[in-house]
Amino acid sequence: MKIIKYISILALTLSLNACSDFLDPDSLSTFDTQYVFSNVDDARKATNAIYQHFSEDAFRSRLSNNMTGNTDIEQNSGTGSTARYEIWRLEAQANNGDLKVVWEVAYKAIRDANIVIDGITKSAALNSTDIAIQKDMKHFLGEAYTLRAYWYSMLIYHFGDVPFSNQAPKAGLEFNLPKEDRNVILSSVIQDLINIEADMKWADELPFKIEQVNREYTLGMIARLALQRGGYFLKPDMTMDRMADYLDYYAIARDYSKKLMDLKDRELPTDFRQVFMNESTFVIPKDDSDVLFEVPFAIGEGDVAWNIGIRVDAGTHLYGSGSNYMNVPPTYYYSFDKKDIRRDVTCGLYYRDKDFKQQVVAIGSISQGKWSREYLNPPPGPSTNKGTGINWPMLRYADVLLMYAEAENELNGPTPAARAAFARVRQRAFNQVDWPEKVDQYIASVSAGKAAFFDAIVDERAWEFGGEMIRKYELIRWNLYDTKINETVEGLKKLADDAYLGFGDLPDYLYWKYDESGNLVILNSDTKVAAAPDDTWKRANWLISLHRTPNATDPSPYQSWITTNWANYTTAPVRYIMPIPSVAVTNSQGLLQNDGYGFNF
């Protein structure tokens, strides 16, 4: 079931889609809103309208994955000239079309959330003597607050200080607003969620389960937003800073992740691959799920397994075509423990060619392996590409456990409670027979102090959430963006040098063949092999491909993507803030401008 399939925008009643400026929609009549929010059915439809913005390109392609690289665990070539390449190179101008659509859609979603919040809080139905009606209305209110908080979080990460609109459109209200301090906005939306979460319903009480904002997700979002508020951020003078009260927000993150763990704990599903296979096969788990909320794309919508996931080339086969914009650098692949189950789920070493046969990827094209259109059932057809209908995960319970461990460690060091939460995530990554070494001994070895335990959390979050495209935001709030990028670039150079000079034991070449079922088998993904065991194996260049022959034009001995993809990310601090779209600056009548951050336009 997909909630977006059942969304009604109430276009004639609410005029939600008419907009002459990003904060200036057509005003609503008092009669219209009073009627809509006087009953559960219409209030539900109005709340559903907020979800509609997830199906627009601003989210399904841009915010969900395209605009979240490059990091130490994701990378893409920066050689193109389109809007997304400007963003990947951190060279976006104010006229960048992708920034414009993200800005406008974010404020439309915020506007629609404000309409719902205003309508429900003024409605008699919110305090109905019918308890069922009252509970529904309070939950709708929680959905609106939570979705509004999400969009403000994204605006802040990408644009810094932004206008803060928290009122529904009405005649005489000024919607041309100046920038507000991002920390003021975050503090406000966090408090909104703290105030409403207890009135919300759990996923198992809702008709669409994890395809609908629920209390679990809101509790997790309180923790995530609190860590954003307590973390570092880039100031216009190009310095990184954090607020003096940051520990107060780590305490909020600790307390609300713990609240979810106390009230609605669940065992992590033992099959890590199945968590994401569910999304590719349209399965919504019946029991408590690792995924707390996922964006419910209808068939014909969504770009998962079109621009992220296992690459599938167009052909006469029935699965259509899909690419992968954010590849996995081999430094990330080889950072995993060889026994870590998550690696082969997260990192795709193959693609499907035009004949739908598996082929070994090039060393710079390891894909995000958690999703693939090859699992779609029924196959969507040979001419299909976008619109797979595969849902996108917004927050998982594993994230809540690691947020708790991180916040508790920041406040009190690696306490037994912090280590226990950490262990629950790591246990799933290994077969139980390996737990004494890979879980117990490992956690003991990283628990000597706060710094060591924090470093272990940074690593664990990379291994757990690879491909889910949240790493950018973590590196920002930790003030580790440039540090981790430099480690990646230097690590890639070392892999290239070792392969060229014959050092180390990692594979310069891969040996591969097809088994009796036609599936690709790789002999030595972890180990250097001098020669194939017999002539049934074929050889493919692997780490040796990271090295190149220098020439007069490019004297570097490394593949150009090593030195260019992260070129603008290696200087401290990383200028991750994007310019406000020029249309918003123009329409603001002088209230908004692209000042600071080294902008020269």
Coordinates of C-alpha atoms in Angstrom, one line a residue:
M1 CA 0.0 0.0 0.0
K2 CA 1.3 3.5 -0.9
I3 CA -0.2 6.5 0.9
I4 CA 0.8 8.8 -2.0
K5 CA -1.6 6.9 -4.2
Y6 CA -4.4 8.1 -2.0
I7 CA -3.4 11.7 -1.6
S8 CA -6.0 14.3 -2.5
I9 CA -4.6 17.8 -2.8
L10 CA -7.9 19.5 -2.3
A11 CA -6.8 21.9 -5.0
L12 CA -10.2 23.6 -5.5
T13 CA -10.7 24.1 -1.8
L14 CA -7.3 24.9 -0.4
S15 CA -5.5 26.3 -3.5
L16 CA -2.3 24.7 -2.2
N17 CA -0.5 24.7 -5.5
A18 CA -1.0 28.2 -6.6
C19 CA 2.0 30.3 -5.7
S20 CA 3.3 33.6 -7.0
D21 CA 6.3 33.7 -4.7
F22 CA 7.9 31.1 -2.5
L23 CA 6.2 32.3 0.6
D24 CA 3.2 34.0 -0.9
P25 CA 0.4 31.5 -1.8
D26 CA -3.1 32.4 -2.6
S27 CA -5.0 33.2 0.6
L28 CA -7.6 30.9 2.0
S29 CA -11.1 31.8 3.0
T30 CA -12.0 31.4 6.6
F31 CA -15.0 29.2 5.6
D32 CA -12.8 26.8 3.6
T33 CA -10.4 26.1 6.4
Q34 CA -13.0 25.9 9.1
Y35 CA -14.9 23.2 7.0
V36 CA -11.8 21.2 6.0
F37 CA -10.5 20.9 9.6
S38 CA -13.9 20.3 11.1
N39 CA -13.8 16.6 10.3
V40 CA -11.3 13.7 10.2
D41 CA -11.7 12.8 6.5
D42 CA -10.9 16.2 5.1
A43 CA -8.3 17.0 7.7
R44 CA -6.6 13.7 6.7
K45 CA -6.6 14.8 3.0
A46 CA -5.2 18.2 3.9
T47 CA -2.4 16.5 5.8
N48 CA -1.7 14.1 3.0
A49 CA -1.1 17.2 0.8
I50 CA 2.2 17.8 2.6
Y51 CA 3.5 14.4 1.5
Q52 CA 2.9 15.2 -2.1
H53 CA 6.0 17.3 -2.2
F54 CA 8.1 14.2 -1.7
S55 CA 7.0 13.0 -5.1
E56 CA 8.5 16.1 -6.8
D57 CA 11.9 16.1 -8.3
A58 CA 13.2 18.4 -5.6
F59 CA 13.1 15.5 -3.1
R60 CA 12.9 12.2 -5.0
S61 CA 16.1 13.0 -7.0
R62 CA 17.7 16.0 -5.4
L63 CA 17.4 16.0 -1.6
S64 CA 17.1 12.3 -1.2
N65 CA 20.4 11.5 -2.9
N66 CA 21.8 13.8 -5.6
M67 CA 22.6 16.8 -3.3
T68 CA 24.1 14.7 -0.5
G69 CA 27.6 14.0 -2.0
N70 CA 30.4 14.0 -2.2
T71 CA 31.6 12.4 1.1
D72 CA 34.1 9.8 2.2
I73 CA 31.7 7.0 1.4
E74 CA 30.0 8.4 -1.8
Q75 CA 31.5 10.1 -4.9
N76 CA 30.6 11.3 -8.3
S77 CA 32.5 12.8 -11.2
G78 CA 32.4 16.6 -11.3
T79 CA 33.2 17.0 -15.0
G80 CA 29.7 17.8 -16.3
S81 CA 28.1 21.2 -16.8
T82 CA 24.6 20.7 -15.6
A83 CA 23.1 22.0 -12.4
R84 CA 23.8 18.9 -10.4
Y85 CA 27.5 18.9 -11.4
E86 CA 27.8 22.5 -10.2
I87 CA 26.4 21.3 -6.8
W88 CA 28.7 18.3 -6.6
R89 CA 31.7 20.6 -7.3
L90 CA 30.5 23.1 -4.7
E91 CA 30.4 25.7 -7.5
A92 CA 26.7 26.3 -7.8
Q93 CA 25.6 29.8 -8.8
A94 CA 22.4 31.6 -7.7
N95 CA 20.7 30.7 -11.0
N96 CA 21.2 27.0 -10.5
G97 CA 17.9 25.3 -11.4
D98 CA 18.2 22.5 -8.9
L99 CA 18.7 24.9 -6.0
K100 CA 15.7 26.9 -7.2
V101 CA 13.4 23.9 -7.3
V102 CA 14.5 22.6 -3.9
W103 CA 14.0 26.0 -2.3
E104 CA 10.6 26.5 -3.8
V105 CA 9.3 23.0 -3.0
A106 CA 10.6 23.1 0.5
Y107 CA 8.7 26.3 1.2
K108 CA 5.6 24.9 -0.4
A109 CA 5.8 21.9 1.9
I110 CA 6.3 24.2 4.9
R111 CA 3.3 26.4 3.7
D112 CA 1.1 23.3 3.5
A113 CA 2.2 22.1 6.9
N114 CA 1.5 25.6 8.3
I115 CA -2.0 25.4 6.9
V116 CA -2.7 22.1 8.6
I117 CA -1.2 23.2 11.9
D118 CA -3.2 26.4 11.9
G119 CA -6.4 24.6 10.8
I120 CA -6.2 21.8 13.3
T121 CA -5.2 24.0 16.3
K122 CA -8.2 26.2 15.7
S123 CA -10.6 23.3 15.1
A124 CA -13.2 22.2 17.6
A125 CA -12.4 18.6 16.4
L126 CA -9.0 18.7 18.2
N127 CA -10.9 18.7 21.5
S128 CA -13.8 16.6 20.5
T129 CA -15.6 14.5 23.1
D130 CA -15.2 11.6 20.7
I131 CA -11.8 10.3 21.7
A132 CA -11.2 8.6 18.4
I133 CA -11.7 11.9 16.5
Q134 CA -9.4 13.8 19.0
K135 CA -6.6 11.2 18.6
D136 CA -6.8 11.4 14.8
M137 CA -6.6 15.2 14.8
K138 CA -3.7 15.2 17.3
H139 CA -1.8 12.7 15.2
F140 CA -2.4 14.8 12.0
L141 CA -1.0 17.7 13.9
G142 CA 2.1 15.7 14.8
E143 CA 2.6 14.7 11.2
A144 CA 2.5 18.3 10.1
Y145 CA 4.9 19.5 12.7
T146 CA 7.3 16.6 11.9
L147 CA 7.3 17.1 8.2
R148 CA 7.8 20.9 8.6
A149 CA 10.7 20.2 10.8
Y150 CA 12.3 17.9 8.2
W151 CA 12.1 20.5 5.5
Y152 CA 13.6 23.2 7.7
S153 CA 16.4 20.8 8.6
M154 CA 17.2 20.4 4.9
L155 CA 17.0 24.1 4.1
I156 CA 19.4 24.8 7.0
Y157 CA 21.9 22.2 6.0
H158 CA 22.0 23.5 2.4
F159 CA 21.4 27.2 2.7
G160 CA 22.4 28.1 6.3
D161 CA 20.2 30.9 7.8
V162 CA 16.8 31.0 6.0
P163 CA 13.4 32.7 6.3
F164 CA 11.3 31.1 9.1
S165 CA 7.7 31.0 8.2
N166 CA 5.5 29.3 10.8
Q167 CA 2.1 30.8 10.1
A168 CA -0.6 29.8 7.7
P169 CA -1.2 32.2 4.8
K170 CA -4.0 34.7 5.4
A171 CA -4.9 38.2 4.2
G172 CA -2.6 40.9 5.6
L173 CA 0.1 38.6 6.9
E174 CA 3.6 39.5 5.7
F175 CA 5.3 36.5 3.9
N176 CA 8.3 38.4 2.7
L177 CA 10.6 37.5 5.5
P178 CA 14.3 38.0 6.3
K179 CA 16.7 35.3 7.3
E180 CA 16.4 33.8 10.7
D181 CA 19.3 32.3 12.7
R182 CA 19.4 28.6 11.9
N183 CA 19.8 27.7 15.5
V184 CA 16.6 29.6 16.5
I185 CA 14.7 27.7 13.8
L186 CA 16.1 24.3 15.0
S187 CA 15.3 25.1 18.6
S188 CA 11.8 26.0 17.7
V189 CA 11.0 23.0 15.6
I190 CA 12.6 20.7 18.1
Q191 CA 10.3 22.1 20.8
D192 CA 7.3 21.7 18.5
L193 CA 8.0 17.9 18.3
I194 CA 8.7 17.6 22.0
N195 CA 5.3 19.2 22.6
I196 CA 3.3 16.9 20.2
E197 CA 5.0 13.5 20.2
A198 CA 3.1 12.0 23.1
D199 CA -0.2 12.7 21.3
M200 CA 0.9 10.8 18.1
K201 CA 0.2 7.2 17.1
W202 CA 2.7 4.4 16.8
A203 CA 3.2 2.9 13.3
D204 CA 1.3 -0.2 14.1
E205 CA -1.8 1.9 14.9
L206 CA -1.7 3.6 11.5
P207 CA -3.3 2.3 8.3
F208 CA -0.1 2.9 6.3
K209 CA 2.4 1.8 9.0
I210 CA 5.9 3.0 8.2
E211 CA 4.7 4.7 5.0
Q212 CA 3.2 7.4 7.2
V213 CA 4.8 9.7 9.8
N214 CA 4.4 8.1 13.1
R215 CA 5.5 8.5 16.7
E216 CA 8.6 6.4 16.3
Y217 CA 9.8 8.7 13.5
T218 CA 9.0 11.9 15.4
L219 CA 10.9 10.7 18.5
G220 CA 13.8 9.8 16.2
M221 CA 13.6 13.1 14.5
I222 CA 13.8 14.9 17.8
A223 CA 17.2 13.2 18.4
R224 CA 18.4 13.8 14.9
L225 CA 17.4 17.5 14.9
A226 CA 18.9 17.9 18.4
L227 CA 22.3 16.5 17.2
Q228 CA 22.1 19.0 14.3
R229 CA 21.4 21.8 16.7
G230 CA 24.2 20.7 19.0
G231 CA 26.6 20.2 16.1
Y232 CA 28.9 22.4 14.1
F233 CA 27.8 24.7 11.3
L234 CA 29.5 26.9 8.7
K235 CA 29.3 30.6 9.4
P236 CA 29.3 33.3 6.7
D237 CA 32.9 34.3 7.6
M238 CA 33.9 30.7 6.6
T239 CA 34.6 29.4 10.1
M240 CA 33.0 26.4 11.7
D241 CA 31.3 26.9 15.1
R242 CA 28.8 25.4 17.5
M243 CA 26.6 27.0 20.1
A244 CA 27.7 27.2 23.7
D245 CA 24.6 25.3 24.8
Y246 CA 25.4 22.3 22.5
L247 CA 25.4 19.8 25.4
D248 CA 21.8 20.7 26.2
Y249 CA 20.9 19.4 22.8
Y250 CA 23.0 16.3 23.2
A251 CA 21.0 15.6 26.3
I252 CA 17.8 16.0 24.3
A253 CA 19.1 13.6 21.7
R254 CA 20.0 11.1 24.4
D255 CA 16.7 11.4 26.3
Y256 CA 14.4 11.1 23.2
S257 CA 16.3 8.3 21.6
K258 CA 16.2 6.6 25.0
K259 CA 12.4 7.3 25.2
L260 CA 11.8 5.5 22.0
M261 CA 14.0 2.6 23.1
D262 CA 12.1 2.4 26.4
L263 CA 8.6 2.7 24.9
K264 CA 8.8 0.9 21.6
D265 CA 12.0 -1.1 21.5
R266 CA 12.4 -3.8 18.8
E267 CA 15.0 -6.3 17.8
L268 CA 16.8 -5.3 14.6
P269 CA 15.8 -7.7 11.8
T270 CA 18.6 -10.2 11.5
D271 CA 18.7 -10.1 7.7
F272 CA 20.4 -6.8 6.8
R273 CA 19.8 -7.3 3.1
Q274 CA 16.1 -7.9 3.6
V275 CA 15.6 -4.4 5.2
F276 CA 16.2 -2.9 1.7
M277 CA 14.9 -5.8 -0.4
N278 CA 11.6 -5.1 1.2
E279 CA 11.6 -1.6 -0.5
S280 CA 12.6 -3.1 -3.9
T281 CA 9.8 -5.7 -3.6
F282 CA 7.1 -3.4 -2.1
V283 CA 6.9 -5.3 1.2
I284 CA 5.9 -3.3 4.3
P285 CA 7.0 -5.3 7.4
K286 CA 4.1 -6.3 9.7
D287 CA 6.1 -6.3 12.9
D288 CA 8.3 -3.6 14.4
S289 CA 10.6 -2.6 11.6
D290 CA 14.1 -1.3 11.4
V291 CA 12.8 1.4 9.1
L292 CA 10.8 3.9 11.1
F293 CA 9.5 5.9 8.2
E294 CA 10.1 5.6 4.4
V295 CA 8.8 7.9 1.7
P296 CA 6.0 6.0 0.0
F297 CA 6.5 6.4 -3.7
A298 CA 3.7 5.3 -5.9
I299 CA 4.4 3.1 -9.0
G300 CA 5.4 5.6 -11.7
E301 CA 7.1 7.9 -9.1
G302 CA 10.4 7.9 -7.3
D303 CA 14.0 7.7 -8.7
V304 CA 15.4 4.9 -6.4
A305 CA 17.0 2.3 -8.8
W306 CA 17.0 4.9 -11.5
N307 CA 19.7 7.3 -10.2
I308 CA 20.9 5.3 -7.2
G309 CA 21.3 1.6 -6.8
I310 CA 22.7 -1.3 -9.0
R311 CA 23.2 -0.1 -12.6
V312 CA 21.1 -1.8 -15.2
D313 CA 21.7 -1.0 -18.9
A314 CA 18.9 -0.6 -21.3
G315 CA 18.2 -3.6 -23.6
T316 CA 15.5 -5.9 -24.7
H317 CA 15.2 -7.4 -21.2
L318 CA 12.1 -6.5 -19.1
Y319 CA 13.7 -4.4 -16.3
G320 CA 14.4 -1.1 -18.1
S321 CA 17.4 1.0 -17.3
G322 CA 18.9 2.6 -14.2
S323 CA 22.2 4.3 -13.4
N324 CA 24.0 5.2 -10.2
Y325 CA 25.0 8.8 -9.6
M326 CA 26.8 8.2 -6.3
N327 CA 29.5 5.6 -6.5
V328 CA 31.4 4.0 -3.6
P329 CA 35.1 4.7 -3.4
P330 CA 37.2 1.6 -3.0
T331 CA 38.6 3.1 0.3
Y332 CA 35.2 2.7 1.7
Y333 CA 34.8 -0.8 0.4
Y334 CA 38.1 -1.9 1.9
S335 CA 37.3 -0.1 5.2
F336 CA 34.9 -2.9 6.1
D337 CA 35.9 -5.9 8.1
K338 CA 36.0 -8.8 5.6
K339 CA 33.4 -10.6 7.7
D340 CA 31.0 -7.6 7.9
I341 CA 27.7 -8.8 6.3
R342 CA 26.8 -5.2 5.4
R343 CA 29.6 -4.7 2.9
D344 CA 28.3 -6.9 0.2
V345 CA 24.8 -5.5 0.7
T346 CA 26.0 -1.9 0.5
C347 CA 28.6 -2.1 -2.2
G348 CA 27.7 -3.5 -5.6
L349 CA 30.6 -5.0 -7.5
Y350 CA 28.5 -5.8 -10.6
Y351 CA 26.1 -4.2 -13.0
R352 CA 23.6 -5.7 -15.5
D353 CA 24.4 -5.2 -19.1
K354 CA 22.0 -4.8 -22.0
D355 CA 21.5 -8.6 -22.0
F356 CA 20.8 -8.5 -18.3
K357 CA 24.1 -10.4 -17.6
Q358 CA 26.1 -9.5 -14.5
Q359 CA 29.4 -7.8 -15.3
V360 CA 32.2 -6.6 -13.0
V361 CA 32.2 -2.9 -12.4
A362 CA 35.1 -0.6 -12.9
I363 CA 37.0 0.4 -9.8
G364 CA 35.5 3.9 -9.8
S365 CA 32.0 2.6 -10.3
I366 CA 31.2 0.5 -7.3
S367 CA 27.5 1.1 -6.8
Q368 CA 25.1 1.7 -3.9
G369 CA 24.0 -1.9 -3.7
K370 CA 21.0 -1.7 -1.3
W371 CA 18.4 -1.2 -4.1
S372 CA 18.0 -2.6 -7.6
R373 CA 15.3 -2.6 -10.3
E374 CA 16.3 -6.2 -11.0
Y375 CA 14.1 -7.2 -8.0
L376 CA 11.0 -5.5 -9.3
N377 CA 8.2 -7.9 -9.6
P378 CA 6.6 -7.8 -12.1
P379 CA 9.4 -6.4 -14.3
P380 CA 8.5 -2.8 -15.3
G381 CA 9.2 -3.2 -19.0
P382 CA 12.2 -2.6 -21.3
S383 CA 11.5 1.1 -21.9
T384 CA 11.1 2.1 -18.3
N385 CA 13.6 4.1 -16.2
K386 CA 12.3 6.5 -13.7
G387 CA 9.2 5.9 -11.5
T388 CA 10.2 2.6 -10.0
G389 CA 7.9 3.1 -6.9
I390 CA 10.7 1.9 -4.6
N391 CA 10.4 3.6 -1.3
W392 CA 13.2 5.7 0.2
P393 CA 14.2 5.2 3.9
M394 CA 14.1 8.3 6.0
L395 CA 15.1 6.9 9.4
R396 CA 16.0 3.5 10.8
Y397 CA 16.0 2.2 14.4
A398 CA 19.7 1.3 14.0
D399 CA 20.2 5.1 13.6
V400 CA 18.3 5.7 16.9
L401 CA 20.6 3.2 18.7
L402 CA 23.7 4.9 17.4
M403 CA 22.4 8.4 18.1
Y404 CA 21.8 7.3 21.7
A405 CA 25.3 5.8 21.9
E406 CA 26.8 9.0 20.5
A407 CA 24.9 11.4 22.7
E408 CA 25.5 9.3 25.9
N409 CA 29.2 9.2 25.1
E410 CA 29.4 12.9 24.5
L411 CA 27.7 13.5 27.9
N412 CA 29.2 10.8 30.0
G413 CA 31.8 8.8 28.0
P414 CA 31.4 5.2 26.8
T415 CA 29.1 4.1 29.6
P416 CA 27.7 0.5 29.7
A417 CA 24.4 1.8 28.2
A418 CA 26.3 3.5 25.3
R419 CA 28.3 0.4 24.6
A420 CA 25.1 -1.8 24.7
A421 CA 23.3 0.3 22.1
F422 CA 26.4 0.3 19.9
A423 CA 26.7 -3.5 20.3
R424 CA 23.1 -4.1 19.1
V425 CA 23.9 -2.5 15.7
R426 CA 27.2 -4.3 15.4
Q427 CA 25.9 -7.7 16.3
R428 CA 23.7 -7.8 13.2
A429 CA 26.7 -7.1 11.0
F430 CA 28.4 -10.4 11.9
N431 CA 27.5 -14.0 12.3
Q432 CA 26.9 -14.9 15.9
V433 CA 30.0 -17.1 16.0
D434 CA 32.1 -14.0 15.4
W435 CA 30.5 -11.9 18.1
P436 CA 33.2 -12.5 20.8
E437 CA 35.9 -11.0 18.5
K438 CA 34.0 -8.7 16.2
V439 CA 31.6 -7.2 18.7
D440 CA 32.7 -7.8 22.3
Q441 CA 36.5 -7.5 21.8
Y442 CA 36.1 -4.7 19.3
I443 CA 33.8 -2.6 21.5
A444 CA 36.1 -3.1 24.5
S445 CA 39.1 -2.0 22.4
V446 CA 37.4 1.3 21.4
S447 CA 35.9 2.1 24.8
A448 CA 39.1 3.4 26.5
G449 CA 37.7 6.9 26.4
K450 CA 35.3 9.4 24.9
A451 CA 37.4 10.2 21.8
A452 CA 38.1 6.6 20.9
F453 CA 34.4 5.6 21.2
F454 CA 33.4 8.7 19.2
D455 CA 35.8 7.6 16.4
A456 CA 34.3 4.2 16.5
I457 CA 30.7 5.6 16.1
V458 CA 31.9 7.7 13.1
D459 CA 33.1 4.5 11.5
E460 CA 30.1 2.4 12.5
R461 CA 27.7 4.9 11.0
A462 CA 29.6 4.8 7.7
W463 CA 29.3 1.0 7.6
E464 CA 25.7 0.9 8.7
F465 CA 24.2 3.7 6.5
G466 CA 26.3 3.6 3.3
G467 CA 24.2 4.5 0.4
E468 CA 21.4 6.0 2.5
M469 CA 22.9 9.4 1.8
I470 CA 23.0 10.9 5.3
R471 CA 26.8 11.0 5.6
K472 CA 27.1 14.6 4.4
Y473 CA 25.0 15.9 7.3
E474 CA 27.0 13.9 9.8
L475 CA 30.3 15.1 8.6
I476 CA 29.0 18.7 8.8
R477 CA 27.8 18.5 12.4
W478 CA 30.9 16.6 13.5
N479 CA 33.2 19.2 11.7
L480 CA 34.9 16.3 10.0
Y481 CA 34.0 17.0 6.4
D482 CA 37.5 18.1 5.2
T483 CA 39.2 15.6 7.5
K484 CA 37.4 12.6 6.1
I485 CA 37.7 13.8 2.5
N486 CA 41.4 14.2 2.8
E487 CA 41.7 10.8 4.4
T488 CA 39.8 9.4 1.4
V489 CA 41.9 11.1 -1.3
E490 CA 45.2 10.0 0.4
G491 CA 43.8 6.5 0.9
L492 CA 43.0 6.2 -2.8
K493 CA 46.4 7.4 -3.7
K494 CA 47.9 4.8 -1.5
L495 CA 45.8 2.1 -3.0
A496 CA 47.0 3.2 -6.4
D497 CA 50.6 3.3 -5.4
D498 CA 50.5 -0.1 -3.7
A499 CA 48.9 -1.7 -6.8
Y500 CA 51.4 -0.1 -9.2
L501 CA 54.5 -0.9 -7.0
G502 CA 53.3 -4.4 -6.1
F503 CA 52.9 -3.7 -2.4
G504 CA 50.2 -4.9 0.0
D505 CA 47.8 -7.9 -0.3
L506 CA 44.7 -6.3 -1.9
P507 CA 43.8 -7.3 -5.5
D508 CA 45.4 -5.5 -8.4
Y509 CA 43.2 -7.6 -10.6
L510 CA 39.9 -9.5 -10.1
Y511 CA 39.4 -13.0 -11.4
W512 CA 35.8 -13.9 -12.2
K513 CA 33.5 -16.3 -14.1
Y514 CA 29.9 -17.4 -14.2
D515 CA 28.6 -20.3 -12.2
E516 CA 26.3 -23.0 -13.6
S517 CA 23.3 -20.7 -12.9
G518 CA 24.9 -17.8 -14.8
N519 CA 25.7 -15.8 -11.7
L520 CA 28.9 -13.8 -11.5
V521 CA 31.5 -15.2 -9.1
I522 CA 34.5 -13.2 -8.1
L523 CA 37.5 -15.2 -6.9
N524 CA 39.5 -12.6 -5.0
S525 CA 37.7 -9.4 -4.1
D526 CA 39.8 -9.2 -0.9
T527 CA 43.1 -10.8 -1.8
K528 CA 45.9 -10.4 -4.4
V529 CA 46.2 -13.5 -6.6
A530 CA 49.2 -14.1 -8.8
A531 CA 47.3 -16.0 -11.4
A532 CA 43.9 -17.7 -12.0
P533 CA 43.5 -21.3 -10.8
D534 CA 42.6 -22.4 -14.3
D535 CA 41.5 -21.0 -17.6
T536 CA 37.8 -20.8 -16.7
W537 CA 38.5 -17.5 -15.0
K538 CA 38.7 -14.1 -16.7
R539 CA 40.8 -11.2 -15.4
A540 CA 39.6 -7.6 -14.9
N541 CA 41.6 -4.6 -13.9
W542 CA 40.9 -3.6 -10.3
L543 CA 43.1 -1.5 -8.0
I544 CA 45.7 -1.2 -10.7
S545 CA 43.2 1.0 -12.5
L546 CA 43.6 3.7 -9.9
H547 CA 47.1 4.4 -11.4
R548 CA 47.6 6.1 -14.7
T549 CA 50.5 7.1 -16.9
P550 CA 51.2 10.8 -16.4
N551 CA 51.5 13.1 -19.4
A552 CA 52.3 16.7 -20.1
T553 CA 48.7 17.8 -19.8
D554 CA 48.1 15.9 -16.6
P555 CA 51.3 14.9 -14.7
S556 CA 49.4 13.1 -11.9
P557 CA 49.9 9.4 -11.6
Y558 CA 46.4 8.9 -10.3
Q559 CA 43.0 8.7 -12.1
S560 CA 41.6 12.2 -12.5
W561 CA 38.5 11.5 -10.5
I562 CA 40.7 10.9 -7.4
T563 CA 42.1 14.4 -7.7
T564 CA 39.1 16.3 -9.1
N565 CA 35.9 14.8 -7.5
W566 CA 36.7 16.0 -4.0
A567 CA 38.9 19.0 -5.0
N568 CA 36.7 21.6 -3.4
Y569 CA 36.1 19.5 -0.3
T570 CA 39.7 19.1 0.9
T571 CA 40.2 22.7 2.2
A572 CA 39.1 23.4 5.8
P573 CA 36.3 24.3 6.2
V574 CA 34.3 22.8 3.3
R575 CA 32.1 25.4 1.8
Y576 CA 29.0 23.2 1.7
I577 CA 26.5 26.1 2.0
M578 CA 24.7 26.8 -1.3
P579 CA 23.6 30.3 -2.6
I580 CA 20.0 31.3 -2.2
P581 CA 18.3 31.1 -5.6
S582 CA 18.4 34.4 -7.5
V583 CA 14.6 34.4 -7.9
A584 CA 14.2 34.4 -4.1
V585 CA 16.7 37.2 -3.7
T586 CA 15.0 39.3 -6.4
N587 CA 11.5 38.7 -4.9
S588 CA 12.6 39.5 -1.4
Q589 CA 12.9 43.2 -2.2
G590 CA 16.3 43.5 -0.5
L591 CA 15.6 41.3 2.5
L592 CA 17.6 38.4 1.2
Q593 CA 21.1 38.3 -0.3
N594 CA 23.9 35.9 -0.8
D595 CA 26.3 37.5 1.7
G596 CA 29.3 35.7 3.1
Y597 CA 30.6 32.2 2.4
G598 CA 33.0 33.5 -0.2
F599 CA 30.2 34.1 -2.7
N600 CA 31.3 36.5 -5.4
F601 CA 28.1 37.1 -7.3

